[in-house]
C-alpha cells in the first residue's frame, strides 16, 4: 500500500456488545482487538486509487460478495468506488456504506460497524509462489 500515491485515511470501527449488561465484562479495547474471520479489522487504512473487494452482499447482482472496486472518493461514512469487473456494471460508481456486522463464530456477542471491504491487489500464481 505504500506504493500507492496519496494520503492514507484510517477508519476505525465502532464495536459494541449486543447485551448492555455485558459491557462491563468486555471493555472497548478488547472488542477492538478482536479480528474474527469474515469481519474487517478495527482499523482499516485506505487510499484513493486502491483496489478493494466487497465481502458482503449489498445490492445484488452488481454489489455482492467478491465484487472488486477502485476507490474514487473517501468520506466519513461512505466509500465512492468504481466497479472494475467485466460485465455491464463495469465502470459504474458505487457507494459502499459502513454496515453493522455480527460475527457468528465467537462466544462473545458483539457488533462491528465498519466498511465491508478489504484491500485487493491482483496477484498471479507465479508471484505467489516466490
C-alpha positions as YAML, in Angstrom:
chain: A
units: angstrom
residues:
- id: 1
  name: UNK
  ca: [0.00, 0.00, 0.00]
- id: 2
  name: UNK
  ca: [3.00, 2.31, 0.46]
- id: 3
  name: UNK
  ca: [3.49, 2.34, -3.32]
- id: 4
  name: UNK
  ca: [0.04, 3.84, -3.95]
- id: 5
  name: UNK
  ca: [0.44, 7.64, -4.00]
- id: 6
  name: UNK
  ca: [-1.70, 9.76, -1.74]
- id: 7
  name: UNK
  ca: [-2.73, 10.26, 1.83]
- id: 8
  name: UNK
  ca: [-3.76, 7.30, 3.98]
- id: 9
  name: UNK
  ca: [-7.23, 7.58, 5.51]
- id: 10
  name: UNK
  ca: [-7.71, 5.48, 8.64]
- id: 11
  name: UNK
  ca: [-11.22, 4.30, 9.52]
- id: 12
  name: UNK
  ca: [-11.83, 2.87, 12.97]
- id: 13
  name: UNK
  ca: [-14.80, 0.62, 13.62]
- id: 14
  name: UNK
  ca: [-17.41, 1.14, 16.30]
- id: 15
  name: UNK
  ca: [-17.57, -2.06, 18.35]
- id: 16
  name: UNK
  ca: [-20.38, -2.67, 20.83]
- id: 17
  name: UNK
  ca: [-21.61, -5.65, 22.81]
- id: 18
  name: UNK
  ca: [-25.08, -6.93, 21.96]
- id: 19
  name: UNK
  ca: [-26.23, -7.06, 25.58]
- id: 20
  name: UNK
  ca: [-25.65, -3.84, 27.55]
- id: 21
  name: UNK
  ca: [-25.04, -5.81, 30.78]
- id: 22
  name: UNK
  ca: [-22.01, -7.48, 29.12]
- id: 23
  name: UNK
  ca: [-20.30, -4.11, 28.52]
- id: 24
  name: UNK
  ca: [-18.62, -4.36, 31.94]
- id: 25
  name: UNK
  ca: [-17.07, -7.73, 31.07]
- id: 26
  name: UNK
  ca: [-15.81, -6.75, 27.60]
- id: 27
  name: UNK
  ca: [-14.05, -3.36, 27.52]
- id: 28
  name: UNK
  ca: [-13.86, -1.37, 24.29]
- id: 29
  name: UNK
  ca: [-10.13, -2.08, 23.84]
- id: 30
  name: UNK
  ca: [-10.80, -5.83, 23.99]
- id: 31
  name: UNK
  ca: [-13.59, -5.64, 21.38]
- id: 32
  name: UNK
  ca: [-11.34, -3.54, 19.12]
- id: 33
  name: UNK
  ca: [-8.59, -6.18, 19.33]
- id: 34
  name: UNK
  ca: [-10.85, -8.99, 18.08]
- id: 35
  name: UNK
  ca: [-10.31, -9.93, 14.44]
- id: 36
  name: UNK
  ca: [-12.69, -12.79, 13.57]
- id: 37
  name: UNK
  ca: [-12.85, -14.24, 10.07]
- id: 38
  name: UNK
  ca: [-15.39, -12.51, 7.86]
- id: 39
  name: UNK
  ca: [-15.13, -9.14, 9.60]
- id: 40
  name: UNK
  ca: [-13.00, -6.18, 8.60]
- id: 41
  name: UNK
  ca: [-10.30, -5.11, 11.05]
- id: 42
  name: UNK
  ca: [-10.99, -2.47, 13.69]
- id: 43
  name: UNK
  ca: [-8.58, -0.12, 11.91]
- id: 44
  name: UNK
  ca: [-8.95, 0.00, 8.11]
- id: 45
  name: UNK
  ca: [-6.35, 2.06, 6.19]
- id: 46
  name: UNK
  ca: [-7.33, 3.11, 2.66]
- id: 47
  name: UNK
  ca: [-6.08, 5.44, -0.10]
- id: 48
  name: UNK
  ca: [-7.62, 6.88, -3.24]
- id: 49
  name: UNK
  ca: [-6.96, 4.58, -6.20]
- id: 50
  name: UNK
  ca: [-6.62, 1.45, -4.06]
- id: 51
  name: UNK
  ca: [-8.41, -1.68, -5.34]
- id: 52
  name: UNK
  ca: [-10.80, -3.18, -2.79]
- id: 53
  name: UNK
  ca: [-13.13, -6.17, -2.63]
- id: 54
  name: UNK
  ca: [-16.55, -6.38, -1.01]
- id: 55
  name: UNK
  ca: [-17.19, -9.26, 1.35]
- id: 56
  name: UNK
  ca: [-20.91, -8.68, 1.98]
- id: 57
  name: UNK
  ca: [-23.87, -8.63, -0.39]
- id: 58
  name: UNK
  ca: [-25.03, -5.01, -0.51]
- id: 59
  name: UNK
  ca: [-27.07, -4.73, -3.70]
- id: 60
  name: UNK
  ca: [-27.02, -7.86, -5.89]
- id: 61
  name: UNK
  ca: [-26.25, -8.54, -8.68]
- id: 62
  name: UNK
  ca: [-23.64, -5.75, -9.04]
- id: 63
  name: UNK
  ca: [-22.63, -5.16, -5.41]
- id: 64
  name: UNK
  ca: [-22.18, -8.62, -3.93]
- id: 65
  name: UNK
  ca: [-19.53, -10.63, -2.12]
- id: 66
  name: UNK
  ca: [-16.32, -10.68, -4.19]
- id: 67
  name: UNK
  ca: [-17.06, -7.57, -6.28]
- id: 68
  name: UNK
  ca: [-13.85, -5.65, -7.00]
- id: 69
  name: UNK
  ca: [-13.86, -1.86, -6.85]
- id: 70
  name: UNK
  ca: [-11.40, 1.01, -7.26]
- id: 71
  name: UNK
  ca: [-11.63, 3.78, -4.64]
- id: 72
  name: UNK
  ca: [-12.52, 7.18, -6.13]
- id: 73
  name: UNK
  ca: [-13.58, 9.12, -3.02]
- id: 74
  name: UNK
  ca: [-13.29, 8.54, 0.73]
- id: 75
  name: UNK
  ca: [-15.87, 10.10, 3.04]
- id: 76
  name: UNK
  ca: [-16.55, 9.58, 6.74]
- id: 77
  name: UNK
  ca: [-19.31, 7.00, 6.30]
- id: 78
  name: UNK
  ca: [-19.24, 6.15, 2.58]
- id: 79
  name: UNK
  ca: [-16.66, 4.97, 0.07]
- id: 80
  name: UNK
  ca: [-17.35, 6.02, -3.52]
- id: 81
  name: UNK
  ca: [-15.74, 3.49, -5.85]
- id: 82
  name: UNK
  ca: [-15.80, 2.37, -9.48]
- id: 83
  name: UNK
  ca: [-16.83, -1.22, -10.21]
- id: 84
  name: UNK
  ca: [-13.94, -3.00, -12.00]
- id: 85
  name: UNK
  ca: [-15.48, -6.24, -13.20]
- id: 86
  name: UNK
  ca: [-16.15, -7.38, -16.75]
- id: 87
  name: UNK
  ca: [-19.91, -7.15, -17.12]
- id: 88
  name: UNK
  ca: [-22.46, -4.41, -17.86]
- id: 89
  name: UNK
  ca: [-21.84, -2.81, -14.44]
- id: 90
  name: UNK
  ca: [-18.13, -2.23, -15.11]
- id: 91
  name: UNK
  ca: [-17.22, 1.43, -14.73]
- id: 92
  name: UNK
  ca: [-20.31, 2.36, -12.71]
- id: 93
  name: UNK
  ca: [-19.84, 4.30, -9.49]
- id: 94
  name: UNK
  ca: [-20.98, 2.58, -6.32]
- id: 95
  name: UNK
  ca: [-21.42, 3.79, -2.76]
- id: 96
  name: UNK
  ca: [-20.22, 1.47, -0.01]
- id: 97
  name: UNK
  ca: [-21.58, 2.41, 3.45]
- id: 98
  name: UNK
  ca: [-20.42, 1.34, 6.87]
- id: 99
  name: UNK
  ca: [-22.68, -1.51, 7.93]
- id: 100
  name: UNK
  ca: [-23.18, -3.38, 11.21]
- id: 101
  name: UNK
  ca: [-21.75, -6.90, 11.17]
- id: 102
  name: UNK
  ca: [-22.18, -9.55, 13.86]
- id: 103
  name: UNK
  ca: [-19.72, -12.48, 13.94]
- id: 104
  name: UNK
  ca: [-21.29, -15.89, 14.47]
- id: 105
  name: UNK
  ca: [-18.13, -17.85, 15.27]
- id: 106
  name: UNK
  ca: [-17.32, -16.15, 18.60]
- id: 107
  name: UNK
  ca: [-18.79, -16.79, 22.04]
- id: 108
  name: UNK
  ca: [-18.82, -13.01, 22.61]
- id: 109
  name: UNK
  ca: [-21.93, -11.39, 21.13]
- id: 110
  name: UNK
  ca: [-20.75, -8.08, 19.66]
- id: 111
  name: UNK
  ca: [-21.42, -5.86, 16.67]
- id: 112
  name: UNK
  ca: [-18.84, -4.08, 14.49]
- id: 113
  name: UNK
  ca: [-19.79, -1.05, 12.40]
- id: 114
  name: UNK
  ca: [-17.25, -0.80, 9.57]
- id: 115
  name: UNK
  ca: [-16.90, -0.80, 5.77]
- id: 116
  name: UNK
  ca: [-17.36, -4.38, 4.45]
- id: 117
  name: UNK
  ca: [-14.22, -4.26, 2.29]
- id: 118
  name: UNK
  ca: [-10.64, -5.46, 2.21]
- id: 119
  name: UNK
  ca: [-7.70, -4.34, 0.08]
- id: 120
  name: UNK
  ca: [-7.48, -6.48, -3.06]
- id: 121
  name: UNK
  ca: [-4.32, -6.18, -5.12]
- id: 122
  name: UNK
  ca: [-4.20, -8.68, -8.01]
- id: 123
  name: UNK
  ca: [-1.63, -11.47, -7.73]
- id: 124
  name: UNK
  ca: [-0.61, -14.13, -10.22]
- id: 125
  name: UNK
  ca: [0.09, -17.71, -9.19]
- id: 126
  name: UNK
  ca: [3.75, -17.33, -10.22]
- id: 127
  name: UNK
  ca: [4.17, -14.28, -7.97]
- id: 128
  name: UNK
  ca: [2.54, -16.05, -5.02]
- id: 129
  name: UNK
  ca: [4.99, -18.95, -5.29]
- id: 130
  name: UNK
  ca: [8.02, -16.75, -4.87]
...
